[in-house]
């Protein structure tokens, strides 16, 4: 929690102390995430030049589901920030971005009854396309990959942690955050 | 044999048979079993006014030369009874002659013939092109072709056009189509909203650059949202239009410069086209030949050249051949005597009478007179007889001395000129050199004797009066003052009175010099002419020119030239221009020769008076048999011949 707060403060600092009217602020939320067991997410952006914008966002999933009498959860608390490069103009068209991310997750029952928990930091890249729907609303599609290091990891046989399979911190790399998002530009 | 093999064989044979069908057709055409040809159609006269005449088969009553009345009707002599029985003659269904007589009218001839194409030469996959060639004098002209297109051929042509149309439809003319207007507008609204503030503002705004906060202008945005590939592709298509046209439309449908292009659909009969070609006649044009040749095309390629058909001949007759080309002469009266004169202002020193060439303006004046005289001496047509020299003087000084002075001056000039003439003649003889006549004797040049007569007027008050009267610088008051002085009878007194006038210096300086003039009158006669007048006949060039224009079919010039003579040839020229009533007036005043009778027949036929027309024609034929044949050449007469069966009588008589 301390770390999350740390990152959020850093993000907020970015929004302050600059000429507010020369930039455009955008806020978005990813619809697909809601499908993965109700992950709430929000993302904010700030354009700094014709081709550059800064991003920061958070994802949280506190729910526990009981699907077919199996305890299922995809809990996570993730926070990230990064930058995007737009070849044409911010908030319209194609883009590529990089981000740094702190993640903290605990999921079970999605594919197997084992419990998997971990927290780590990572570096991700993603790319996508933003289509303008109106002067303020956009829809965005993107894909990315995340790679980093889990400094705390646990894999248990079941949510009750009867049997510990592994508790090694290790590096990771996987595709991350497919998104169909709705973006609002102020 | 297996059934599948048999079927294959059968199918193969059938295919071969079908593909051969067109080649068999070509073979038949090549062999000459099937051919297109030229025909003369039924003869209806080409002159519309004659074609539209109502044919009334009445009998005509005409008066013969000697006053006897004759009845004309179509009749034949019955063999058994020997009497004349009226009958009708059916028109022939088809004329198979290969030549026809056409008459030229108003400088033009209509050549009418038929192009006949048999059904077996036509095929829906073929296009037949027929070219009538016209041979006139040394020229050959290809007339407009007649084209017969088969329906399958035409469909293939149209298919090419359709393909081209489809290609054309892919070309976008509106360049805005390539711009994603939707996205562009959203982008502009979001990032360059200032533009939209000006949208309804109609004030004059220069091309300001609106920019977004990051310096992106509207043009850049438009360019970004343009589908560049589509635009490039469209431009490529536009550039390729020409070559695509040539690729798709290999056999364009021709609409210009052809006489007819018809699509035969059913085509189970021969195709007959009545071809009419109007040509302008020219001199010496007597005959025109027309030959038909052609080509057969299949899928845009020529597969056969139709060989040339037999020629059709048109013989052209013209009214101009009826003209009488005898030469005409006119009388001319030639006079022996002639006159010429000139004035010159030779200046003399006061009181002196000798000719000083260097004094004042004398060099120029005397030079001019010498040139005049030399010209008259050298003239080939005329000889100089005598010269009268008349001198006059101006009024200052005494009358008596002035009279004597002018007399002396005139003599002096006469002597001067006589010397000049002698010298001139001597130099001419000198140039000519020594001449010998045919007998070897030396010929001495004949030196003409020119007599000089000198006269003098003295003070020329008459001329002065006239000059003052006509002078524009003197006022009326001054002129009346002068007239007042004129009442004085003594010239010296008068002069003294005038010296007191204010205008005297003007008179003295401007008008007096003009009074000191010498007038030369030259009297000449025609060389080698003895009698005073001679009457000769000369070729009337105007008339001959008019006849030549008539022969050249330049009828307007002919009428202009011959108009005033009002004779037979004038009538011919007027008839050529269709001025029938004027021609009739002239002809009625002429003696009734066979030519005049023939022309009268022509005029009455044109005016619609059949009775008189036939009367005159029959008379003319009776006087001169050759007009029987001439009648066939002129449509006005030939229609009469046909209607009333005129020449049959003569034919029957010959039998």
mmCIF file of N, CA and C in Angstrom, chain B residues 294-371:
data_model
loop_
_atom_site.group_PDB
_atom_site.id
_atom_site.type_symbol
_atom_site.label_atom_id
_atom_site.label_comp_id
_atom_site.label_asym_id
_atom_site.label_seq_id
_atom_site.Cartn_x
_atom_site.Cartn_y
_atom_site.Cartn_z
ATOM 1 N N UNK B 294 -15.135 -2.767 -101.857
ATOM 2 C CA UNK B 294 -15.526 -2.878 -100.460
ATOM 3 C C UNK B 294 -14.609 -3.778 -99.662
ATOM 4 N N UNK B 295 -14.931 -3.875 -98.372
ATOM 5 C CA UNK B 295 -14.141 -4.719 -97.481
ATOM 6 C C UNK B 295 -15.087 -5.408 -96.526
ATOM 7 N N UNK B 296 -14.668 -6.592 -96.071
ATOM 8 C CA UNK B 296 -15.451 -7.279 -95.045
ATOM 9 C C UNK B 296 -14.585 -7.380 -93.800
ATOM 10 N N UNK B 297 -15.145 -6.949 -92.693
ATOM 11 C CA UNK B 297 -14.417 -6.974 -91.426
ATOM 12 C C UNK B 297 -15.072 -7.949 -90.472
ATOM 13 N N UNK B 298 -14.229 -8.651 -89.716
ATOM 14 C CA UNK B 298 -14.761 -9.494 -88.649
ATOM 15 C C UNK B 298 -13.921 -9.235 -87.415
ATOM 16 N N UNK B 299 -14.568 -8.940 -86.303
ATOM 17 C CA UNK B 299 -13.894 -8.595 -85.049
ATOM 18 C C UNK B 299 -12.817 -7.536 -85.279
ATOM 19 N N UNK B 300 -13.165 -6.531 -86.059
ATOM 20 C CA UNK B 300 -12.226 -5.434 -86.218
ATOM 21 C C UNK B 300 -11.095 -5.701 -87.179
ATOM 22 N N UNK B 301 -11.034 -6.896 -87.743
ATOM 23 C CA UNK B 301 -9.946 -7.166 -88.686
ATOM 24 C C UNK B 301 -10.540 -7.446 -90.050
ATOM 25 N N UNK B 302 -9.799 -6.984 -91.060
ATOM 26 C CA UNK B 302 -10.314 -7.196 -92.406
ATOM 27 C C UNK B 302 -10.098 -8.634 -92.804
ATOM 28 N N UNK B 303 -11.132 -9.276 -93.287
ATOM 29 C CA UNK B 303 -10.925 -10.655 -93.722
ATOM 30 C C UNK B 303 -11.065 -10.813 -95.226
ATOM 31 N N UNK B 304 -11.584 -9.784 -95.896
ATOM 32 C CA UNK B 304 -11.780 -9.965 -97.327
ATOM 33 C C UNK B 304 -11.901 -8.615 -97.997
ATOM 34 N N UNK B 305 -11.282 -8.505 -99.165
ATOM 35 C CA UNK B 305 -11.419 -7.310 -99.986
ATOM 36 C C UNK B 305 -12.377 -7.607 -101.111
ATOM 37 N N UNK B 306 -13.506 -6.893 -101.139
ATOM 38 C CA UNK B 306 -14.449 -7.136 -102.223
ATOM 39 C C UNK B 306 -13.877 -6.525 -103.493
ATOM 40 N N UNK B 307 -13.774 -7.289 -104.568
ATOM 41 C CA UNK B 307 -13.181 -6.726 -105.787
ATOM 42 C C UNK B 307 -14.107 -5.676 -106.403
ATOM 43 N N UNK B 308 -13.515 -4.848 -107.255
ATOM 44 C CA UNK B 308 -14.270 -3.734 -107.806
ATOM 45 C C UNK B 308 -15.385 -4.233 -108.701
ATOM 46 N N UNK B 309 -16.515 -3.546 -108.618
ATOM 47 C CA UNK B 309 -17.666 -3.953 -109.429
ATOM 48 C C UNK B 309 -17.521 -3.334 -110.810
ATOM 49 N N UNK B 310 -18.498 -3.663 -111.659
ATOM 50 C CA UNK B 310 -18.471 -3.053 -112.988
ATOM 51 C C UNK B 310 -18.872 -1.594 -112.868
ATOM 52 N N UNK B 311 -18.301 -0.746 -113.692
ATOM 53 C CA UNK B 311 -18.594 0.674 -113.514
ATOM 54 C C UNK B 311 -19.964 1.051 -114.044
ATOM 55 N N UNK B 312 -20.466 2.122 -113.426
ATOM 56 C CA UNK B 312 -21.711 2.718 -113.864
ATOM 57 C C UNK B 312 -21.321 4.064 -114.468
ATOM 58 N N UNK B 313 -21.848 4.388 -115.649
ATOM 59 C CA UNK B 313 -21.412 5.621 -116.305
ATOM 60 C C UNK B 313 -22.541 6.619 -116.371
ATOM 61 N N UNK B 314 -22.246 7.853 -116.050
ATOM 62 C CA UNK B 314 -23.218 8.928 -116.183
ATOM 63 C C UNK B 314 -22.697 9.906 -117.224
ATOM 64 N N UNK B 315 -23.494 10.156 -118.228
ATOM 65 C CA UNK B 315 -23.108 11.143 -119.236
ATOM 66 C C UNK B 315 -23.798 12.461 -118.905
ATOM 67 N N UNK B 316 -23.005 13.511 -118.877
ATOM 68 C CA UNK B 316 -23.535 14.783 -118.406
ATOM 69 C C UNK B 316 -23.722 15.733 -119.566
ATOM 70 N N UNK B 317 -24.945 16.217 -119.690
ATOM 71 C CA UNK B 317 -25.196 17.200 -120.746
ATOM 72 C C UNK B 317 -25.549 18.520 -120.085
ATOM 73 N N UNK B 318 -25.309 19.567 -120.802
ATOM 74 C CA UNK B 318 -25.508 20.870 -120.198
ATOM 75 C C UNK B 318 -26.171 21.794 -121.209
ATOM 76 N N UNK B 319 -26.858 22.784 -120.673
ATOM 77 C CA UNK B 319 -27.500 23.742 -121.581
ATOM 78 C C UNK B 319 -26.489 24.555 -122.363
ATOM 79 N N UNK B 320 -25.287 24.665 -121.807
ATOM 80 C CA UNK B 320 -24.293 25.527 -122.438
ATOM 81 C C UNK B 320 -23.941 25.031 -123.838
ATOM 82 N N UNK B 321 -24.136 23.732 -124.094
ATOM 83 C CA UNK B 321 -23.790 23.225 -125.416
ATOM 84 C C UNK B 321 -24.765 23.712 -126.480
ATOM 85 N N UNK B 322 -25.895 24.254 -126.032
ATOM 86 C CA UNK B 322 -26.832 24.789 -127.022
ATOM 87 C C UNK B 322 -26.448 26.177 -127.500
ATOM 88 N N UNK B 323 -25.405 26.756 -126.882
ATOM 89 C CA UNK B 323 -25.053 28.128 -127.254
ATOM 90 C C UNK B 323 -24.460 28.160 -128.651
ATOM 91 N N UNK B 324 -24.600 29.307 -129.276
ATOM 92 C CA UNK B 324 -24.086 29.503 -130.626
ATOM 93 C C UNK B 324 -22.734 30.181 -130.525
ATOM 94 N N UNK B 325 -21.682 29.478 -130.879
ATOM 95 C CA UNK B 325 -20.347 29.994 -130.621
ATOM 96 C C UNK B 325 -19.714 30.741 -131.782
ATOM 97 N N UNK B 326 -20.552 31.238 -132.706
ATOM 98 C CA UNK B 326 -19.968 32.023 -133.805
ATOM 99 C C UNK B 326 -19.354 33.291 -133.264
ATOM 100 N N UNK B 327 -18.329 33.802 -133.994
ATOM 101 C CA UNK B 327 -17.684 35.029 -133.528
ATOM 102 C C UNK B 327 -18.533 36.239 -133.855
ATOM 103 N N UNK B 328 -18.425 37.230 -133.001
ATOM 104 C CA UNK B 328 -19.206 38.460 -133.205
ATOM 105 C C UNK B 328 -18.247 39.616 -133.380
ATOM 106 N N UNK B 329 -18.632 40.554 -134.228
ATOM 107 C CA UNK B 329 -17.775 41.725 -134.444
ATOM 108 C C UNK B 329 -18.568 42.982 -134.185
ATOM 109 N N UNK B 330 -17.847 44.034 -133.841
ATOM 110 C CA UNK B 330 -18.521 45.326 -133.699
ATOM 111 C C UNK B 330 -17.772 46.350 -134.530
ATOM 112 N N UNK B 331 -18.486 47.396 -134.941
ATOM 113 C CA UNK B 331 -17.876 48.472 -135.718
ATOM 114 C C UNK B 331 -17.137 49.428 -134.821
ATOM 115 N N UNK B 332 -16.039 49.897 -135.335
ATOM 116 C CA UNK B 332 -15.322 50.927 -134.595
ATOM 117 C C UNK B 332 -14.962 52.023 -135.582
ATOM 118 N N UNK B 333 -15.083 53.269 -135.154
ATOM 119 C CA UNK B 333 -14.715 54.392 -136.029
ATOM 120 C C UNK B 333 -13.406 54.964 -135.530
ATOM 121 N N UNK B 334 -12.455 55.029 -136.408
ATOM 122 C CA UNK B 334 -11.144 55.545 -136.018
ATOM 123 C C UNK B 334 -10.932 56.880 -136.725
ATOM 124 N N UNK B 335 -10.617 57.879 -135.938
ATOM 125 C CA UNK B 335 -10.394 59.238 -136.493
ATOM 126 C C UNK B 335 -8.929 59.436 -136.786
ATOM 127 N N UNK B 336 -8.687 60.302 -137.808
ATOM 128 C CA UNK B 336 -7.302 60.548 -138.142
ATOM 129 C C UNK B 336 -6.677 61.611 -137.263
ATOM 130 N N UNK B 337 -7.459 62.689 -137.018
ATOM 131 C CA UNK B 337 -6.884 63.839 -136.304
ATOM 132 C C UNK B 337 -6.955 63.667 -134.805
ATOM 133 N N UNK B 338 -6.018 64.299 -134.135
ATOM 134 C CA UNK B 338 -6.038 64.351 -132.664
ATOM 135 C C UNK B 338 -5.378 65.634 -132.220
ATOM 136 N N UNK B 339 -5.637 66.029 -130.990
ATOM 137 C CA UNK B 339 -5.078 67.283 -130.461
ATOM 138 C C UNK B 339 -4.531 67.076 -129.072
ATOM 139 N N UNK B 340 -3.584 67.929 -128.701
ATOM 140 C CA UNK B 340 -3.099 67.947 -127.309
ATOM 141 C C UNK B 340 -2.650 69.360 -127.007
ATOM 142 N N UNK B 341 -2.608 69.732 -125.740
ATOM 143 C CA UNK B 341 -2.085 71.057 -125.429
ATOM 144 C C UNK B 341 -1.457 71.075 -124.054
ATOM 145 N N UNK B 342 -0.647 72.116 -123.854
ATOM 146 C CA UNK B 342 -0.049 72.294 -122.537
ATOM 147 C C UNK B 342 0.250 73.773 -122.329
ATOM 148 N N UNK B 343 0.321 74.177 -121.087
ATOM 149 C CA UNK B 343 0.644 75.567 -120.741
ATOM 150 C C UNK B 343 1.998 75.590 -120.069
ATOM 151 N N UNK B 344 2.732 76.612 -120.319
ATOM 152 C CA UNK B 344 3.966 76.716 -119.559
ATOM 153 C C UNK B 344 4.226 78.178 -119.227
ATOM 154 N N UNK B 345 4.933 78.420 -118.151
ATOM 155 C CA UNK B 345 5.186 79.787 -117.659
ATOM 156 C C UNK B 345 6.667 80.085 -117.822
ATOM 157 N N UNK B 346 6.998 80.449 -119.038
ATOM 158 C CA UNK B 346 8.394 80.789 -119.315
ATOM 159 C C UNK B 346 8.619 82.239 -118.907
ATOM 160 N N UNK B 347 9.693 82.458 -118.171
ATOM 161 C CA UNK B 347 9.955 83.828 -117.676
ATOM 162 C C UNK B 347 10.991 84.532 -118.532
ATOM 163 N N UNK B 348 10.687 85.792 -118.775
ATOM 164 C CA UNK B 348 11.635 86.641 -119.538
ATOM 165 C C UNK B 348 12.054 87.805 -118.688
ATOM 166 N N UNK B 349 13.267 88.291 -118.983
ATOM 167 C CA UNK B 349 13.688 89.510 -118.292
ATOM 168 C C UNK B 349 12.832 90.672 -118.786
ATOM 169 N N UNK B 350 12.696 91.657 -117.924
ATOM 170 C CA UNK B 350 11.812 92.761 -118.276
ATOM 171 C C UNK B 350 12.241 93.402 -119.592
ATOM 172 N N UNK B 351 11.318 93.431 -120.516
ATOM 173 C CA UNK B 351 11.610 94.079 -121.785
ATOM 174 C C UNK B 351 12.358 93.200 -122.763
ATOM 175 N N UNK B 352 12.818 92.045 -122.338
ATOM 176 C CA UNK B 352 13.611 91.207 -123.235
ATOM 177 C C UNK B 352 12.764 90.066 -123.778
ATOM 178 N N UNK B 353 13.184 89.564 -124.927
ATOM 179 C CA UNK B 353 12.406 88.464 -125.506
ATOM 180 C C UNK B 353 13.226 87.228 -125.783
ATOM 181 N N UNK B 354 14.471 87.186 -125.416
ATOM 182 C CA UNK B 354 15.251 85.979 -125.716
ATOM 183 C C UNK B 354 15.055 84.942 -124.620
ATOM 184 N N UNK B 355 15.138 83.692 -125.030
ATOM 185 C CA UNK B 355 14.874 82.587 -124.097
ATOM 186 C C UNK B 355 16.138 82.315 -123.314
ATOM 187 N N UNK B 356 16.074 82.535 -122.023
ATOM 188 C CA UNK B 356 17.239 82.265 -121.169
ATOM 189 C C UNK B 356 16.890 81.064 -120.286
ATOM 190 N N UNK B 357 17.583 79.958 -120.574
ATOM 191 C CA UNK B 357 17.214 78.720 -119.867
ATOM 192 C C UNK B 357 17.490 78.828 -118.378
ATOM 193 N N UNK B 358 18.483 79.630 -117.990
ATOM 194 C CA UNK B 358 18.849 79.645 -116.572
ATOM 195 C C UNK B 358 18.083 80.665 -115.764
ATOM 196 N N UNK B 359 17.213 81.450 -116.398
ATOM 197 C CA UNK B 359 16.510 82.515 -115.688
ATOM 198 C C UNK B 359 15.324 81.941 -114.941
ATOM 199 N N UNK B 360 15.260 82.283 -113.688
ATOM 200 C CA UNK B 360 14.090 81.901 -112.895
ATOM 201 C C UNK B 360 13.799 80.397 -112.961
ATOM 202 N N UNK B 361 12.554 80.096 -113.283
ATOM 203 C CA UNK B 361 12.093 78.706 -113.262
ATOM 204 C C UNK B 361 12.176 78.045 -114.634
ATOM 205 N N UNK B 362 12.876 78.702 -115.554
ATOM 206 C CA UNK B 362 12.783 78.276 -116.941
ATOM 207 C C UNK B 362 13.289 76.884 -117.187
ATOM 208 N N UNK B 363 14.314 76.540 -116.438
ATOM 209 C CA UNK B 363 14.897 75.225 -116.705
ATOM 210 C C UNK B 363 13.827 74.132 -116.536
ATOM 211 N N UNK B 364 13.091 74.265 -115.451
ATOM 212 C CA UNK B 364 12.073 73.248 -115.187
ATOM 213 C C UNK B 364 10.947 73.310 -116.218
ATOM 214 N N UNK B 365 10.495 74.521 -116.492
ATOM 215 C CA UNK B 365 9.357 74.644 -117.391
ATOM 216 C C UNK B 365 9.723 74.204 -118.787
ATOM 217 N N UNK B 366 10.844 74.698 -119.261
ATOM 218 C CA UNK B 366 11.219 74.349 -120.622
ATOM 219 C C UNK B 366 11.516 72.864 -120.718
ATOM 220 N N UNK B 367 12.097 72.349 -119.664
ATOM 221 C CA UNK B 367 12.351 70.905 -119.664
ATOM 222 C C UNK B 367 11.061 70.128 -119.810
ATOM 223 N N UNK B 368 10.052 70.606 -119.120
ATOM 224 C CA UNK B 368 8.757 69.924 -119.183
ATOM 225 C C UNK B 368 8.197 69.990 -120.595
ATOM 226 N N UNK B 369 8.273 71.159 -121.195
ATOM 227 C CA UNK B 369 7.732 71.281 -122.560
ATOM 228 C C UNK B 369 8.527 70.426 -123.523
ATOM 229 N N UNK B 370 9.837 70.425 -123.337
ATOM 230 C CA UNK B 370 10.663 69.609 -124.233
ATOM 231 C C UNK B 370 10.298 68.151 -124.110
ATOM 232 N N UNK B 371 10.045 67.716 -122.875
ATOM 233 C CA UNK B 371 9.666 66.314 -122.675
ATOM 234 C C UNK B 371 8.341 65.996 -123.334
#
